[in-house]
mmCIF file of C-alpha atoms and ligand atoms in Angstrom:
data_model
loop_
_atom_site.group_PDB
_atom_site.id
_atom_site.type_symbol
_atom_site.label_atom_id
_atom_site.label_comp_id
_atom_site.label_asym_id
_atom_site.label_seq_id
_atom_site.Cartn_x
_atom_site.Cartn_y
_atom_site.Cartn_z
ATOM 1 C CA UNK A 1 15.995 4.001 -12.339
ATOM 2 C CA UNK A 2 18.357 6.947 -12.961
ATOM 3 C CA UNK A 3 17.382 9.701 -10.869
ATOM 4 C CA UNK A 4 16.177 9.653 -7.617
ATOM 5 C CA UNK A 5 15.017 12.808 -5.189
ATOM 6 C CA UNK A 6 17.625 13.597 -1.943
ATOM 7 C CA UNK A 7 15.423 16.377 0.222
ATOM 8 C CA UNK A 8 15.154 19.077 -2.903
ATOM 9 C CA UNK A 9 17.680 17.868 -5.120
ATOM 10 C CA UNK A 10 17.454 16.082 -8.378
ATOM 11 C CA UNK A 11 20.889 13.454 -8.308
ATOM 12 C CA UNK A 12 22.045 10.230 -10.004
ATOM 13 C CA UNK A 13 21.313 7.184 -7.712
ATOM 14 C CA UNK A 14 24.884 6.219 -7.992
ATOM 15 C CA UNK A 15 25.144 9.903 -5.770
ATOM 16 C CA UNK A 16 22.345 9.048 -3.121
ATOM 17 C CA UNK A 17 23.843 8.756 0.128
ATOM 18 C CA UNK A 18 22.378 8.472 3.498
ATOM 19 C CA UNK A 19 24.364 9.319 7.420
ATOM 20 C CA UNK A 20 24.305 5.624 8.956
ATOM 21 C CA UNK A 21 23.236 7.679 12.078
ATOM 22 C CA UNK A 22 20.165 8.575 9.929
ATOM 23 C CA UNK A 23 17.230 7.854 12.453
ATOM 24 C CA UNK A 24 14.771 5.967 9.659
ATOM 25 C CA UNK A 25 18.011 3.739 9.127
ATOM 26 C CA UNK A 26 18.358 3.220 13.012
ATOM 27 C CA UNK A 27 15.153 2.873 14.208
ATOM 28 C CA UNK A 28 13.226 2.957 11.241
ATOM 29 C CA UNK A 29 11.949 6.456 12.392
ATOM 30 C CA UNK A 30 9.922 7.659 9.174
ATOM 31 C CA UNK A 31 6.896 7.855 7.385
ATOM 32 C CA UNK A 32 6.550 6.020 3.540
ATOM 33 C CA UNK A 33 4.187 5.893 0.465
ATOM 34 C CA UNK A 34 3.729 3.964 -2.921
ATOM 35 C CA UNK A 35 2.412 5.876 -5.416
ATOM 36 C CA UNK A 36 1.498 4.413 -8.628
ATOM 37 C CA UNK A 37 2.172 5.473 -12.648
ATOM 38 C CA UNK A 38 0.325 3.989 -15.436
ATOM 39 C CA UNK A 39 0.770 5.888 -18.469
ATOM 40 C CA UNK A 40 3.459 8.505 -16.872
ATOM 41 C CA UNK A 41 0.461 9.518 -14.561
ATOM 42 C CA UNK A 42 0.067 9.393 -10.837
ATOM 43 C CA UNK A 43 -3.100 7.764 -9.789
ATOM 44 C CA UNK A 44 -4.805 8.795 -6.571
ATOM 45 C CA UNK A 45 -1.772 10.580 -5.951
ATOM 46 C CA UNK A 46 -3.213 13.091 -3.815
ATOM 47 C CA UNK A 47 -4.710 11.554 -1.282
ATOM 48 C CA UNK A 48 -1.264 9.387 -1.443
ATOM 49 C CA UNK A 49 0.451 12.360 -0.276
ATOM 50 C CA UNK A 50 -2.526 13.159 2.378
ATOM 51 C CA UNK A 51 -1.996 9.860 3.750
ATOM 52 C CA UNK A 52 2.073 10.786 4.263
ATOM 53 C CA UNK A 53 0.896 13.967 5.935
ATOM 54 C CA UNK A 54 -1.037 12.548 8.138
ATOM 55 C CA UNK A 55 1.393 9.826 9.633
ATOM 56 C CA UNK A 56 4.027 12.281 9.565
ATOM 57 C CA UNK A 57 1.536 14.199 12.355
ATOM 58 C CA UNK A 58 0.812 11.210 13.736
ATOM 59 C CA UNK A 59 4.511 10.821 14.384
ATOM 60 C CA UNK A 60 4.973 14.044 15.740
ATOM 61 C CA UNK A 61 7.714 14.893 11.983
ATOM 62 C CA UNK A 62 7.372 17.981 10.746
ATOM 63 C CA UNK A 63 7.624 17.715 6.711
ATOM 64 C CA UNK A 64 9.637 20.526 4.980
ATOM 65 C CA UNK A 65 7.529 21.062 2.360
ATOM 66 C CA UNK A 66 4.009 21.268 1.247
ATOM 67 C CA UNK A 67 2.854 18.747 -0.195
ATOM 68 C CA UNK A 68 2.332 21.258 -3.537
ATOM 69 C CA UNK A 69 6.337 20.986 -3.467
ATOM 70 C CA UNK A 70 6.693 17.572 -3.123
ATOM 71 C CA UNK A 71 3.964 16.936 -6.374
ATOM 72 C CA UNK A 72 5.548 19.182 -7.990
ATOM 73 C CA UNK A 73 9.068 17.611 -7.632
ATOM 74 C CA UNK A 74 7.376 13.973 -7.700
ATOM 75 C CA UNK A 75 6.067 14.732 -11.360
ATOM 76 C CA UNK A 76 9.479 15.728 -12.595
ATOM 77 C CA UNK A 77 10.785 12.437 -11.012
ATOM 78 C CA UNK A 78 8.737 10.943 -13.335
ATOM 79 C CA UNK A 79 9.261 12.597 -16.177
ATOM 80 C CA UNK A 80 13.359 12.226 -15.532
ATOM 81 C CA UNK A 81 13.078 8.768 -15.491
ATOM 82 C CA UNK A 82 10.636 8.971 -18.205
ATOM 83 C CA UNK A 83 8.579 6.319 -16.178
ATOM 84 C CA UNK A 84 5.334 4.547 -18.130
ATOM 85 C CA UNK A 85 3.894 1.627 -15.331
ATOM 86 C CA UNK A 86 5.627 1.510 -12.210
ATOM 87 C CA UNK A 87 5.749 3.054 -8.887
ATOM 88 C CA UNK A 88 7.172 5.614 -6.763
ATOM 89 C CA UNK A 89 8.492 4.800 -3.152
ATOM 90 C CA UNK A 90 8.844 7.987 -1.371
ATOM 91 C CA UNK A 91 9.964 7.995 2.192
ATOM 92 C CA UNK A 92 10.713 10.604 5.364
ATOM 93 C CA UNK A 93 12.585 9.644 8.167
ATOM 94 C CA UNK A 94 13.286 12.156 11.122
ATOM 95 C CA UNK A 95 16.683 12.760 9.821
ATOM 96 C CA UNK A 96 20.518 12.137 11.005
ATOM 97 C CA UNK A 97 21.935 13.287 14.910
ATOM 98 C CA UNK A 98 23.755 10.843 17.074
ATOM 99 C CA UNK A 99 21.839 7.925 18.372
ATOM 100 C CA UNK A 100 19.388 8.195 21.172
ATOM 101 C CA UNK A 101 15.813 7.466 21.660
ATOM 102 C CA UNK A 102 14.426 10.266 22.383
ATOM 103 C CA UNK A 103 14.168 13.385 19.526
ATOM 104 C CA UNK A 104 17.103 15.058 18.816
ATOM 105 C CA UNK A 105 16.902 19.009 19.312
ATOM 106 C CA UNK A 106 17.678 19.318 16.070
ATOM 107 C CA UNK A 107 17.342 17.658 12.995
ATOM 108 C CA UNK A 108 16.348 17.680 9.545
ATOM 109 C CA UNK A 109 14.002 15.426 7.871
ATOM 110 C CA UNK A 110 15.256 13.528 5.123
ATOM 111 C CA UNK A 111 13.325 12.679 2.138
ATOM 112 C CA UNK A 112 13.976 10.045 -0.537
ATOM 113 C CA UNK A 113 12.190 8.811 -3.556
ATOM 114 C CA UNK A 114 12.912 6.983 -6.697
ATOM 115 C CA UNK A 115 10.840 5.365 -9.339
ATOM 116 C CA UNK A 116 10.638 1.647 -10.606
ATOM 117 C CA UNK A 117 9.518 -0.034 -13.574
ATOM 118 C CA UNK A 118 5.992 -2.342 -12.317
ATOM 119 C CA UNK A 119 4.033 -4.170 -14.747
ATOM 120 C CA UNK A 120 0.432 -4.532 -13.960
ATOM 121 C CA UNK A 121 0.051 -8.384 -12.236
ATOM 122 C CA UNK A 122 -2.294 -9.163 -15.286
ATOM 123 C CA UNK A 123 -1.423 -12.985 -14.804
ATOM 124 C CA UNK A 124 -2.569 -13.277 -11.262
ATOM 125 C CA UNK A 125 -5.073 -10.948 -11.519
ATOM 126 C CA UNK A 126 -7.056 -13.096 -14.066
ATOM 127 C CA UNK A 127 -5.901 -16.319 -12.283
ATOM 128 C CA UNK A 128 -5.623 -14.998 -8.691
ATOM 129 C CA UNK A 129 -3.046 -15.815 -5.682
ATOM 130 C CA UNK A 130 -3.444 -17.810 -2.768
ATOM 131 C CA UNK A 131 -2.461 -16.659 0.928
ATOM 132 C CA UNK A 132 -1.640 -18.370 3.909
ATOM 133 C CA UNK A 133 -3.409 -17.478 7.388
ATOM 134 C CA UNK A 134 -0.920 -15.823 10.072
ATOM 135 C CA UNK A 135 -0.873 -14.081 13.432
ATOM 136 C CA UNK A 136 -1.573 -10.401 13.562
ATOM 137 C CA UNK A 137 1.650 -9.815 16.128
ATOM 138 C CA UNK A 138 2.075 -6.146 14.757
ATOM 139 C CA UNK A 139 1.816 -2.689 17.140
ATOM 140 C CA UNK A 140 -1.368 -1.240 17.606
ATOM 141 C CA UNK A 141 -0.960 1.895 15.227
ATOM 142 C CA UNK A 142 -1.058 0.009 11.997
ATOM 143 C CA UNK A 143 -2.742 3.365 10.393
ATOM 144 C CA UNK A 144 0.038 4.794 10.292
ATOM 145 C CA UNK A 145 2.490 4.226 7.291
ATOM 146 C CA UNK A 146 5.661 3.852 9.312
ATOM 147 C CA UNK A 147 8.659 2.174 8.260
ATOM 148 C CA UNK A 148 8.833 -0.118 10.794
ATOM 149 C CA UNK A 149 7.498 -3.117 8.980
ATOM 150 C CA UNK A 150 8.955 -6.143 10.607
ATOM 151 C CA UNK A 151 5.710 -7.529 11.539
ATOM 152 C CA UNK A 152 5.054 -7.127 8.295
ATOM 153 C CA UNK A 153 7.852 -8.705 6.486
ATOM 154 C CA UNK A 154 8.124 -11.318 8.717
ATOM 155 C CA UNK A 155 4.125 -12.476 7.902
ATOM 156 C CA UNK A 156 5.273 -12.086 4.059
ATOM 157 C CA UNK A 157 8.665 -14.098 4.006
ATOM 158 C CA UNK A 158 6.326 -16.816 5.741
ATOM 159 C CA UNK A 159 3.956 -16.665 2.886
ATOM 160 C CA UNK A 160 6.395 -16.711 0.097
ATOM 161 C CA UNK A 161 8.542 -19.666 1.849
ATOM 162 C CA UNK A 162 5.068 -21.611 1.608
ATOM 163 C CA UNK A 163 4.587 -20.650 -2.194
ATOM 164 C CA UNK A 164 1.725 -17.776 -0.896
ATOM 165 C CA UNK A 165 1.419 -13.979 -3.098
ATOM 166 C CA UNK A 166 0.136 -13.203 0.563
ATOM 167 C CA UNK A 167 -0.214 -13.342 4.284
ATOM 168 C CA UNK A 168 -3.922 -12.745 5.760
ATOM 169 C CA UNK A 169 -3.187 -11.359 9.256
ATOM 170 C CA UNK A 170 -5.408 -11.923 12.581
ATOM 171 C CA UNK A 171 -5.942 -11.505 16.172
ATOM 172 C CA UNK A 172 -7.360 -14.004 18.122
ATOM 173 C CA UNK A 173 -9.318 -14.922 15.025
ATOM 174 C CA UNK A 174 -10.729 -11.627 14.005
ATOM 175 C CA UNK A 175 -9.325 -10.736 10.391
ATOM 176 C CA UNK A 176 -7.194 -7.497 10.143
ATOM 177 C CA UNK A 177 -5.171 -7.020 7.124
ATOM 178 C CA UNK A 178 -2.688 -8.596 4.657
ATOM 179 C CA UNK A 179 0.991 -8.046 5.605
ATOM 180 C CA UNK A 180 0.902 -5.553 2.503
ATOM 181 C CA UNK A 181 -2.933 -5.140 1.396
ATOM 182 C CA UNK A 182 -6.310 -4.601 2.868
ATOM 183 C CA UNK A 183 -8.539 -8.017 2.759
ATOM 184 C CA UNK A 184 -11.713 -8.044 1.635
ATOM 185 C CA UNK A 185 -14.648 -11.080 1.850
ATOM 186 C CA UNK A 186 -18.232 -11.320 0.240
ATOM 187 C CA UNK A 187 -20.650 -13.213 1.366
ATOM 188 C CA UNK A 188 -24.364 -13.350 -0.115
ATOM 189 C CA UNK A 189 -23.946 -10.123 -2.315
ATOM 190 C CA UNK A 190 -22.563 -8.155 0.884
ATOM 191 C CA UNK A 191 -18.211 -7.007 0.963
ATOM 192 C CA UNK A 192 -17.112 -6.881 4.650
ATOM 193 C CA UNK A 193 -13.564 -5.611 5.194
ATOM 194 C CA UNK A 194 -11.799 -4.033 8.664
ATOM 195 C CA UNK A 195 -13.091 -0.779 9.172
ATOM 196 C CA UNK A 196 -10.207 1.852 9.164
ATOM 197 C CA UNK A 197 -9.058 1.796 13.009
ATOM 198 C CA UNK A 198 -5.943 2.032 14.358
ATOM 199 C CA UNK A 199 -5.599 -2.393 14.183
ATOM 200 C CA UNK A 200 -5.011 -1.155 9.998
ATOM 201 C CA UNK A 201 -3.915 0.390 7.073
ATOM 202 C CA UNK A 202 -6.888 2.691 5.850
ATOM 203 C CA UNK A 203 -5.191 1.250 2.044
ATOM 204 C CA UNK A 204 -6.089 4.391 -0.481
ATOM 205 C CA UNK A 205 -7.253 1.117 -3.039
ATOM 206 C CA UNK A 206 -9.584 0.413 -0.402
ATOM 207 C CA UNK A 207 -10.906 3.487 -0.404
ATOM 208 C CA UNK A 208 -11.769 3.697 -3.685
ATOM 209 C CA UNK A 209 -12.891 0.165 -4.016
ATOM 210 C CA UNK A 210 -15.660 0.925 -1.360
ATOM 211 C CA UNK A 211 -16.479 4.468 -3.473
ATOM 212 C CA UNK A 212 -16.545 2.114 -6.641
ATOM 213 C CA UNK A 213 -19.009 -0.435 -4.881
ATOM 214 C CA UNK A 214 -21.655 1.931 -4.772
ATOM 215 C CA UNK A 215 -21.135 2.120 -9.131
ATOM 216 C CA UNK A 216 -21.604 -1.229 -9.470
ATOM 217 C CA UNK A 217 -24.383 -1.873 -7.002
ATOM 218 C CA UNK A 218 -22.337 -4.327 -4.541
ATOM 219 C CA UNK A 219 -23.701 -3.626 -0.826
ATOM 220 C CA UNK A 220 -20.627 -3.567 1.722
ATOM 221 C CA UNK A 221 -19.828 -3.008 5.833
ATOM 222 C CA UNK A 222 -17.075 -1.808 7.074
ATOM 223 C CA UNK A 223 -17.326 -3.965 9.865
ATOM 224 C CA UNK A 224 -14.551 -7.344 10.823
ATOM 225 C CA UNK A 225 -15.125 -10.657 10.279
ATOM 226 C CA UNK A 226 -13.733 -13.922 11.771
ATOM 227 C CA UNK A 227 -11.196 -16.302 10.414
ATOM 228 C CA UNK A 228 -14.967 -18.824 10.191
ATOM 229 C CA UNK A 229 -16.263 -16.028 7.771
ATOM 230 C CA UNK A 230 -13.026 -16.184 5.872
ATOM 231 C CA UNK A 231 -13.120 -19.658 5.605
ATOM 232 C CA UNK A 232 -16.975 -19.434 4.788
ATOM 233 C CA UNK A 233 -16.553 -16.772 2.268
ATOM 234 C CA UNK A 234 -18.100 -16.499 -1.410
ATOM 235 C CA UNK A 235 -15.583 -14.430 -2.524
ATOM 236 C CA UNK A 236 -12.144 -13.398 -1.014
ATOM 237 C CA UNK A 237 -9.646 -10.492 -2.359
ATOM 238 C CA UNK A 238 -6.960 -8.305 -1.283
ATOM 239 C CA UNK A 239 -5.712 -5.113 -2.698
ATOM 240 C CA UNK A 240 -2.873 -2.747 -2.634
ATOM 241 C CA UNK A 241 -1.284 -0.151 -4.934
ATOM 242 C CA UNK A 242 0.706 -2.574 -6.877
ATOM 243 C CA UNK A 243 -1.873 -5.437 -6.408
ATOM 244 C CA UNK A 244 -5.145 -3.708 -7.345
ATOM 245 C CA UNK A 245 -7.849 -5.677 -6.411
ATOM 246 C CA UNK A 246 -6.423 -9.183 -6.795
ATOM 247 C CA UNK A 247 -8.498 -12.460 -6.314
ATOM 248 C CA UNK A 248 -7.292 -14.786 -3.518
ATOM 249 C CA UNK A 249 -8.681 -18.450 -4.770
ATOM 250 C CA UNK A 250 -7.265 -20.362 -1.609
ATOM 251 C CA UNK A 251 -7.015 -18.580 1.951
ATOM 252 C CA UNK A 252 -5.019 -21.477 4.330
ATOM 253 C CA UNK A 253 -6.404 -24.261 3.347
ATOM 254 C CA UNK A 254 -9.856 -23.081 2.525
ATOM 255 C CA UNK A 255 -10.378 -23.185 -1.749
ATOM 256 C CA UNK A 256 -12.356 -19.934 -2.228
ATOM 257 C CA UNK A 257 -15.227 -20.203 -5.561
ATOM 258 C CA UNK A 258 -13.814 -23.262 -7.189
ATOM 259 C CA UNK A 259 -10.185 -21.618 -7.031
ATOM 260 C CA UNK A 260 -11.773 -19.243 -9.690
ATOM 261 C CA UNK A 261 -12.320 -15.213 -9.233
ATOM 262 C CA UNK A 262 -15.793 -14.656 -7.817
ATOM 263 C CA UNK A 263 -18.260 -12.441 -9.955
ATOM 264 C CA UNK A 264 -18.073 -9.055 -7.731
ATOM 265 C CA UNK A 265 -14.021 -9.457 -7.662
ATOM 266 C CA UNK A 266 -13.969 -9.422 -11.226
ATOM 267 C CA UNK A 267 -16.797 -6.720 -11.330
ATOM 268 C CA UNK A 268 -14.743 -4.702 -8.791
ATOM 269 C CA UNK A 269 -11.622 -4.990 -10.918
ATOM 270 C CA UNK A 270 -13.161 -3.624 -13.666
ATOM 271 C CA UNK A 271 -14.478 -0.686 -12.207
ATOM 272 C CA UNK A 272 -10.997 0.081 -10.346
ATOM 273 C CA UNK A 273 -9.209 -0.245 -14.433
ATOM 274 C CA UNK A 274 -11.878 2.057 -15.548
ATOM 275 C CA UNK A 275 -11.251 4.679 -12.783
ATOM 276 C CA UNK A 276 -7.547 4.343 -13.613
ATOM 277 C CA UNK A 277 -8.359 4.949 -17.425
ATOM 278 C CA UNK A 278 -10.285 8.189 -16.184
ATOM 279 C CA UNK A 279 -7.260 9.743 -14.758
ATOM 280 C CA UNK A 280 -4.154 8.069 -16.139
ATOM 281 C CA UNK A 281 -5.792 8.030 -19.764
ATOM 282 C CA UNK A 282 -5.960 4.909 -21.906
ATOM 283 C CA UNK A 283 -3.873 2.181 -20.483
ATOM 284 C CA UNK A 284 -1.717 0.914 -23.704
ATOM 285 C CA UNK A 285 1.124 -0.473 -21.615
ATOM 286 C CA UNK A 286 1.159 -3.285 -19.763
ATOM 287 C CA UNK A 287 5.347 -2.440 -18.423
ATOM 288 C CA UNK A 288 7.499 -0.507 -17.389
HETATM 289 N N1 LIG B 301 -2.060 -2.546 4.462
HETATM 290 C C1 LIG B 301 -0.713 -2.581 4.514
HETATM 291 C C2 LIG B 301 -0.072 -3.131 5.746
HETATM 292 C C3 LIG B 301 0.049 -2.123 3.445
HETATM 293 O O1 LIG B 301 1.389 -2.152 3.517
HETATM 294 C C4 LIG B 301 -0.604 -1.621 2.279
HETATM 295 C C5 LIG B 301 0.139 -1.101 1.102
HETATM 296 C C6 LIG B 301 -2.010 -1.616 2.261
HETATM 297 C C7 LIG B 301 -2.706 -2.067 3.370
HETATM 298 C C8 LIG B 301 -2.773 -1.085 1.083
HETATM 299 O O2 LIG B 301 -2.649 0.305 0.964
HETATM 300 P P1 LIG B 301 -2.690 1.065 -0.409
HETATM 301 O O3 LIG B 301 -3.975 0.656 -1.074
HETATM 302 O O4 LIG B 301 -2.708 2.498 -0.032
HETATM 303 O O5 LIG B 301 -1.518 0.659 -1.202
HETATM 304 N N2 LIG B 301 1.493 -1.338 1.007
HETATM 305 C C9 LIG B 301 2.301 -0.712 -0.009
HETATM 306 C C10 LIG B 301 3.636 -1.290 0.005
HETATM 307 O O6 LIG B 301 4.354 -1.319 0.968
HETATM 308 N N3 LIG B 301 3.907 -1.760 -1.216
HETATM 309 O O7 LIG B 301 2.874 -1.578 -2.073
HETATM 310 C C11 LIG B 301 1.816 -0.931 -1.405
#
């Protein structure tokens, strides 16, 4: 859309221009975050912006600005775009100097974000997606939000080509993540998922999903389970920002509840739209 954020500047996308000896271009050398609108309102976007603090430490960037600045500039993104559903992708890299590995002495962090129009998936959400099983063959600080994401896209591209919404990710047969989601399984009335160590992404969906099982009375662990609970599962799921908590009715070649959304994945869904409702209002749109 229209306007997009350059460091503290408001300018016209056509206008948005980065150095190609930008380090986040040449090593991918930068933090990231999707926030997401419904209604013109961020949702969780605070601990959104938490998160980018914290991998920014993690990666040793300094950010120049509190994160007070950046909502406050984030919220007039919106409203310049005059975004309803959709996201924003915000990233930092470390800035432009000329190349080497090491930091340069100086440099400025660059930040970039811009909004998109997103409908909620409200097809595969009430039909769910299927996922393929893959190799876990990322780095070992998946926590943070880095824009590296090879590993990542590479896992994805390999679901898509297959037909597959996602890619489950493991090592040596111990579940992680999906290439863009946390993954979830319930078995007898219990939700497992990966607890949040450096192997993932501690997801901010996931987050709430776990606050939100203790409202609807679903026991959970955050403990890992094996590609044989997966494939033994009563109920699978991913979620993500963009994804919420989506149903995944075949996992490989495992069907998962008669390729139909199990009870506590619908439950759980509801319970994430209504926390949505609390702080975005009413949700009258389904687009952009
Ligand atoms: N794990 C990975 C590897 C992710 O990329 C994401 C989100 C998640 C988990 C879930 O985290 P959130 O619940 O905080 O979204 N990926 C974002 C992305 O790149 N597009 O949409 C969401």
């Amino acid at each position: 859309m229209g306007t997009i954020l350059l460091n503290n500047q408001f300018i016209d996308r056509s206008q948005g221009t980065v150095d190609i000896e930008d380090r986040g271009y040449q090593f991918g050398d930068g933090v990231y975050e999707v926030i997401r609108i419904y209604e013109g309102k961020m949702f969780t976007g605070d601990e959104h912006l938490t998160r980018l603090f914290e991998s920014a430490e993690k990666i040793l960037l300094d950010l120049p600005f509190t994160k007070e600045e950046l909502l406050g500039n984030l919220l007039r993104l919106i409203e310049k775009n005059s975004l309803n559903t959709g996201i924003i992708y915000l990233q930092v890299t470390r800035g432009a100097s000329v190349r080497q590995h090491q930091f340069p002495a100086a440099s400025e962090a660059v930040l970039t974000a811009y909004t998109k129009e997103v409908a909620r998936p409200e097809e595969q959400l009430n039909q769910g997606v299927t996922a393929i099983v893959a190799d876990d063959v990322r780095w070992l600080r998946c926590d943070i939000k880095s824009l590296n994401l090879l590993g990542n896209i590479l896992a994805k591209q390999e679901a898509f080509s297959q037909g597959s919404f996602e890619a489950i990710l493991h090592r040596d047969g111990t579940v992680t993540e999906g290439s863009s989601s946390n993954v979830f399984i319930i078995k007898n009335d219990q939700l497992l998922t990966h607890p949040a160590t450096n192997l993932i992404l501690n997801g901010i969906t996931r987050r709430e999903i776990l606050r939100l099982c203790a409202d609807i009375g679903l026991n959970y662990k955050e403990e890992s389970f094996t590609l044989d609970q997966l494939n033994d599962a009563d109920e699978v799921f991913i979620a993500s920002t963009t994804a919420e908590v989506m149903p995944v009715v075949q996992a490989g070649d495992t069907i998962v509840g008669n390729r139909k959304p199990g009870k506590w994945t619908t439950k759980l869904q509801a319970a994430l739209k209504d926390s949505i409702q609390q702080q975005c209002g009413e949700l009258v749109h389904s687009k952009g």
